PDB file of C-alpha atoms in Angstrom:
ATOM      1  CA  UNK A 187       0.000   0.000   0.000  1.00 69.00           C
ATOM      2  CA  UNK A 188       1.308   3.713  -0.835  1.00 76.00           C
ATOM      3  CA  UNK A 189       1.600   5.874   1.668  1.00 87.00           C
ATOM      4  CA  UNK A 190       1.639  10.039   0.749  1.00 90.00           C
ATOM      5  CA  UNK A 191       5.187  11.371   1.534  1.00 89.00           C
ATOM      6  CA  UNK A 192       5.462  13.028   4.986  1.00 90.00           C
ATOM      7  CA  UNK A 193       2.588  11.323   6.380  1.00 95.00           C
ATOM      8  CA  UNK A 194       2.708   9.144  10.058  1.00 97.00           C
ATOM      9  CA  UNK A 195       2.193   6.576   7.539  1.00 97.00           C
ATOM     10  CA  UNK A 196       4.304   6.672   5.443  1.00 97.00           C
ATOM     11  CA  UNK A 197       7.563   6.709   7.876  1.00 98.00           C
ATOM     12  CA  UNK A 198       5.914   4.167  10.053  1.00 98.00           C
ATOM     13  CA  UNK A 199       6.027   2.180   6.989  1.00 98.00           C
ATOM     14  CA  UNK A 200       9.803   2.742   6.191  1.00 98.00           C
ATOM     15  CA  UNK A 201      10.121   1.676  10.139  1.00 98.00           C
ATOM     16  CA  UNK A 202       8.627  -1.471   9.210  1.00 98.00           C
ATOM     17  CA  UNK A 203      10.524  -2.314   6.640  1.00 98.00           C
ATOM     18  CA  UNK A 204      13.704  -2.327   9.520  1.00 98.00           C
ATOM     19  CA  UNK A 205      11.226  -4.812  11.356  1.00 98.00           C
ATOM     20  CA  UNK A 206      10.887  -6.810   8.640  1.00 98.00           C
ATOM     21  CA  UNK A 207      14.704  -7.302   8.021  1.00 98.00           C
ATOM     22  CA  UNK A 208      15.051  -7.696  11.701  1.00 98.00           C
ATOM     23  CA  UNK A 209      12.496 -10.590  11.690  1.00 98.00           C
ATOM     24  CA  UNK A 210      14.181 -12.224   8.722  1.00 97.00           C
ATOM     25  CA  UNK A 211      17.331 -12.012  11.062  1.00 97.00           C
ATOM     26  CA  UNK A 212      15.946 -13.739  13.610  1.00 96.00           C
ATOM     27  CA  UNK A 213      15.627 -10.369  15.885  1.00 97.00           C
ATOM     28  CA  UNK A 214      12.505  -9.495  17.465  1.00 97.00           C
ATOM     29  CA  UNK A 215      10.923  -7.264  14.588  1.00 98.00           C
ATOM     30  CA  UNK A 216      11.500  -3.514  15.805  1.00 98.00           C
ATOM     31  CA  UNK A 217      12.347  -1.298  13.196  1.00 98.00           C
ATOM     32  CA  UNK A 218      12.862   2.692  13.575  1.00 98.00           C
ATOM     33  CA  UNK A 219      13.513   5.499  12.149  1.00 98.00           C
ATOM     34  CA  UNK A 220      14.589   9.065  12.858  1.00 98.00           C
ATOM     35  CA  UNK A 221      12.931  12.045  10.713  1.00 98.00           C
ATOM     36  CA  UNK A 222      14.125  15.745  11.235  1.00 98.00           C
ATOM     37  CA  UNK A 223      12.383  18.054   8.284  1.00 96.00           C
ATOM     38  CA  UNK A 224      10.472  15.215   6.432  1.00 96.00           C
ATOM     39  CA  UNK A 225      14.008  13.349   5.774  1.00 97.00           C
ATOM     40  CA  UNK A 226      15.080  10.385   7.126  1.00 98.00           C
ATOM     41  CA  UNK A 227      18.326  10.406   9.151  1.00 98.00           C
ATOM     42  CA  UNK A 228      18.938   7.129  10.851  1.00 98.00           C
ATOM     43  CA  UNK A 229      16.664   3.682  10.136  1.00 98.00           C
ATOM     44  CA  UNK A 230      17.891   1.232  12.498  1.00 98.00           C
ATOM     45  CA  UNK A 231      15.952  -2.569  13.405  1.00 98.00           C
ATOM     46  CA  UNK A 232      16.816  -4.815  16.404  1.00 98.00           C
ATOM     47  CA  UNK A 233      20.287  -6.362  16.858  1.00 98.00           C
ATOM     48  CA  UNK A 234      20.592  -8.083  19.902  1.00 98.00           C
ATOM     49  CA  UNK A 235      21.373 -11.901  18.778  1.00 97.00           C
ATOM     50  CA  UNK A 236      23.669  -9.968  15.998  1.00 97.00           C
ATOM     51  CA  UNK A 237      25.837  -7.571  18.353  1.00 98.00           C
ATOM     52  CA  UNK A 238      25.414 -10.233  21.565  1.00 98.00           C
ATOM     53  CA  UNK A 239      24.157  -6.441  23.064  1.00 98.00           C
ATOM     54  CA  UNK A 240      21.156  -6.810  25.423  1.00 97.00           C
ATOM     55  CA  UNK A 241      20.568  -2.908  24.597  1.00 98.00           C
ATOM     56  CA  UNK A 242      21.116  -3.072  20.870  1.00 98.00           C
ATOM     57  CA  UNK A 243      17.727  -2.154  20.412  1.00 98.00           C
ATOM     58  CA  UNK A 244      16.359  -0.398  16.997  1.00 98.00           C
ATOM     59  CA  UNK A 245      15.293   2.857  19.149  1.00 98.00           C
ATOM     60  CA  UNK A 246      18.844   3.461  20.544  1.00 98.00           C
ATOM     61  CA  UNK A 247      20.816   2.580  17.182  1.00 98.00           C
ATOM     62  CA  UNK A 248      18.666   4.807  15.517  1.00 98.00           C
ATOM     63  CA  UNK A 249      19.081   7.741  17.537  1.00 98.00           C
ATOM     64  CA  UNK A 250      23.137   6.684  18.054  1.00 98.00           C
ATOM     65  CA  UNK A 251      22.961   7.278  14.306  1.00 98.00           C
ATOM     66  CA  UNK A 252      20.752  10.196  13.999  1.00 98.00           C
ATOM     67  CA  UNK A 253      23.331  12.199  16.473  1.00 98.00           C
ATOM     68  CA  UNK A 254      26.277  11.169  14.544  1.00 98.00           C
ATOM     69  CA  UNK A 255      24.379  12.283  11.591  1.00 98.00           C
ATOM     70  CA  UNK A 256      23.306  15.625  12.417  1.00 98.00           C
ATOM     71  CA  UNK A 257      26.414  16.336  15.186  1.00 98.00           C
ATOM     72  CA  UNK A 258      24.002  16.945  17.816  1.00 97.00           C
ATOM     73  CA  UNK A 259      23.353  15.933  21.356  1.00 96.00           C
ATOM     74  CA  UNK A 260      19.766  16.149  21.305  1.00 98.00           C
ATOM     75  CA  UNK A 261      17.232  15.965  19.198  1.00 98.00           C
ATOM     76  CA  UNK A 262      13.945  18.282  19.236  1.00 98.00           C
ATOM     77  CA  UNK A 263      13.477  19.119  16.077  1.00 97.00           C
ATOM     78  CA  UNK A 264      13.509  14.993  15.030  1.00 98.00           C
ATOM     79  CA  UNK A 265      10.710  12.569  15.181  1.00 98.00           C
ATOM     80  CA  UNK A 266      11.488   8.856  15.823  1.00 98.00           C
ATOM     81  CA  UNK A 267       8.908   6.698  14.187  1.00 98.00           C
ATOM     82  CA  UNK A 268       9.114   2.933  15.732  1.00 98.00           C
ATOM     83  CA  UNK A 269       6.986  -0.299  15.306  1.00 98.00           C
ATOM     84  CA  UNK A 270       6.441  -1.093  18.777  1.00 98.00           C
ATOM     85  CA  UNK A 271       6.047   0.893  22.215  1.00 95.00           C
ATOM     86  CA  UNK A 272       9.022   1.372  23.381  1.00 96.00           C
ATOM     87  CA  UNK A 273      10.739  -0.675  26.760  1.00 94.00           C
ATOM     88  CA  UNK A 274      11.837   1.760  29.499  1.00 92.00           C
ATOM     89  CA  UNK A 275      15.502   1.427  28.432  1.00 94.00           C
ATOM     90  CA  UNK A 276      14.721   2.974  25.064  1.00 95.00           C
ATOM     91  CA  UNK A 277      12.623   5.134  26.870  1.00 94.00           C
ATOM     92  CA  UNK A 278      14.728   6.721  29.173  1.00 93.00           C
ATOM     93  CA  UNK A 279      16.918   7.204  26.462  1.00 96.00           C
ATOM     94  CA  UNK A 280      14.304   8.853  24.728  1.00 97.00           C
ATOM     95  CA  UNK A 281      13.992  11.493  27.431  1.00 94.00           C
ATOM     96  CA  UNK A 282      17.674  11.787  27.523  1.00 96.00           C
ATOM     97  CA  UNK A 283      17.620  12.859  23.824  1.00 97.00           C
ATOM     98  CA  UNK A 284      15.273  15.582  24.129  1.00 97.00           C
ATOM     99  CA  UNK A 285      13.398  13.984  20.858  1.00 97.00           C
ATOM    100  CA  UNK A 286      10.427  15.789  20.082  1.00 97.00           C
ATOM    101  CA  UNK A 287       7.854  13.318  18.806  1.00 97.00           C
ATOM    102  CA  UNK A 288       8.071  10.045  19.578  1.00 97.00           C
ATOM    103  CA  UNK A 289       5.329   7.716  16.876  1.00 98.00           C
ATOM    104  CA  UNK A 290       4.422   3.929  17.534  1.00 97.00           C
ATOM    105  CA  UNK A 291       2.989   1.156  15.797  1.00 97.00           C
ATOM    106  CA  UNK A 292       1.564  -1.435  18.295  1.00 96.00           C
ATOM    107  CA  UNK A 293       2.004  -1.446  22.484  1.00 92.00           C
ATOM    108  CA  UNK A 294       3.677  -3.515  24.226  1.00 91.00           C
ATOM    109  CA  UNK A 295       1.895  -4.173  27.267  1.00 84.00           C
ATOM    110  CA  UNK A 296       4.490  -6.600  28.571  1.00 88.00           C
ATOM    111  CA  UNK A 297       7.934  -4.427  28.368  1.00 85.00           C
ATOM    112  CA  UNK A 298       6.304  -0.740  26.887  1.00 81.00           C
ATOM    113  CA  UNK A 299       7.250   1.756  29.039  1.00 79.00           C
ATOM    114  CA  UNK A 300       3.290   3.032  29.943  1.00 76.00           C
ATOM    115  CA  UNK A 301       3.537   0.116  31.804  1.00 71.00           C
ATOM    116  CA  UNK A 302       5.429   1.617  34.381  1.00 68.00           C
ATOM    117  CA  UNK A 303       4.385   5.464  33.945  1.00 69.00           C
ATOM    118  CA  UNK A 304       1.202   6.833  36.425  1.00 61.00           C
ATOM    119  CA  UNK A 305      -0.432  10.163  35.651  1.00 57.00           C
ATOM    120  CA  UNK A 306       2.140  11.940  37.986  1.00 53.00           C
ATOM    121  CA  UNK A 307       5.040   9.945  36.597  1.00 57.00           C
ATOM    122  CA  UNK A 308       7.063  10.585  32.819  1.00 73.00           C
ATOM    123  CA  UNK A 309       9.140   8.696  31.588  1.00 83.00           C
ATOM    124  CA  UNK A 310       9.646  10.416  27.936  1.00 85.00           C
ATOM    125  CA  UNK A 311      10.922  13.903  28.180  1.00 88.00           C
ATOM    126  CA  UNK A 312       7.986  16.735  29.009  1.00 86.00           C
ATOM    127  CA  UNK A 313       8.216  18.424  25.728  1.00 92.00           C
ATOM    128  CA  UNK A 314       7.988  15.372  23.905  1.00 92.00           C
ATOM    129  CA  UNK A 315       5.092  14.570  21.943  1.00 94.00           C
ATOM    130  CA  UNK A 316       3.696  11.011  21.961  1.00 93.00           C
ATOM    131  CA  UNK A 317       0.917   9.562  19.051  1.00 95.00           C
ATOM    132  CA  UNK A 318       0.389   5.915  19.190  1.00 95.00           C
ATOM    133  CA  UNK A 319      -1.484   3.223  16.889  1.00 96.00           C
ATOM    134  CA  UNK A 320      -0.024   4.214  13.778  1.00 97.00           C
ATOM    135  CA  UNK A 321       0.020   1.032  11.488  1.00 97.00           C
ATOM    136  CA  UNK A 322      -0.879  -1.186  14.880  1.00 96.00           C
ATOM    137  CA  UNK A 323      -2.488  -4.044  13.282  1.00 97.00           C
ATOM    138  CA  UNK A 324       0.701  -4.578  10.842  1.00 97.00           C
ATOM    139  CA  UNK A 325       3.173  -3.640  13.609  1.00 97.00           C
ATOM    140  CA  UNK A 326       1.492  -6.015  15.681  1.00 96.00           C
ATOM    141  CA  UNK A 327       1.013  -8.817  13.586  1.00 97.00           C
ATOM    142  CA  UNK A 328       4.294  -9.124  12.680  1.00 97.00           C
ATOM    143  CA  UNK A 329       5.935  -9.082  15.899  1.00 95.00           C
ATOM    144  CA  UNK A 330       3.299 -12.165  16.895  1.00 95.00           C
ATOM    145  CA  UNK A 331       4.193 -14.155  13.654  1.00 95.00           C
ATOM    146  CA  UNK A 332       7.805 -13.591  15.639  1.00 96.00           C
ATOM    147  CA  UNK A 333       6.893 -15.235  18.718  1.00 92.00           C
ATOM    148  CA  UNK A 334       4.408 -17.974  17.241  1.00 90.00           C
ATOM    149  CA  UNK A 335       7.316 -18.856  14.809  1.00 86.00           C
ATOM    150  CA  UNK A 336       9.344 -19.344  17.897  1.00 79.00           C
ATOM    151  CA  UNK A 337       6.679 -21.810  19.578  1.00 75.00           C
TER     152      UNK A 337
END
């Protein structure tokens, strides 16, 4: 399906495409991508089998590239698009990076973040804006293939 350029569609669909190479990897299928300005920066999937790296996670090699990329420390003006909720490590790393939007596919209700966050409690930076459920059912559906392959 075509997505129109610039669209929460559209780069939640390139971030797929990282989950897809991830699951025919043998990683758990989590793709991302960074976006500052309507151009992607840094696409990253899972690599933790790969790099033997319990943190190699597609969030935080995606924004590890997106800083090297642009030279910065933080990242405002960038939106990271990413199939699945993000687990408190990536999180926290989130907040760390100052990113300003932060896009998901599907929830993770096991290892998400929300999970852990209360009305009084953050976890993702203040500023940063949060829109979930983009592409779900496709996000979703491929990370249980994942798991019922593994069964």
């Amino acid at each position: 399906m075509a997505y129109s350029f610039g669209s929460d569609e559209y780069f939640m669909n390139e971030a797929f495409k990282q989950a897809e190479i991830a699951f025919e990897e043998g990683e758990v299928p989590v793709g991302a991508v960074v976006v500052c300005n309507n151009k992607i920066v840094a696409k990253a999937h899972n690599q933790t089998e790969r790099l033997n790296d319990s943190t190699a996670h597609a969030e935080i090699l995606a924004l590890t590239s997106a800083f090297n990329y642009l030279g910065a420390k933080y990242l405002p003006d960038c939106t990271l698009f990413v199939t699945l909720e993000p687990c408190t490590m990536c999180a926290g790393a989130l907040n760390w990076s100052q990113i300003g939007k932060v896009v998901y596919g599907a929830t993770d209700p096991k290892r998400g973040y929300k999970r852990l966050v209360t009305k009084k409690e953050q976890v993702l930076h203040p500023k940063t804006e949060i829109i979930t459920g983009v592409l779900e059912k496709q996000c979703g559906d491929l990370v249980s293939a994942f798991f019922k392959k593994l069964r």
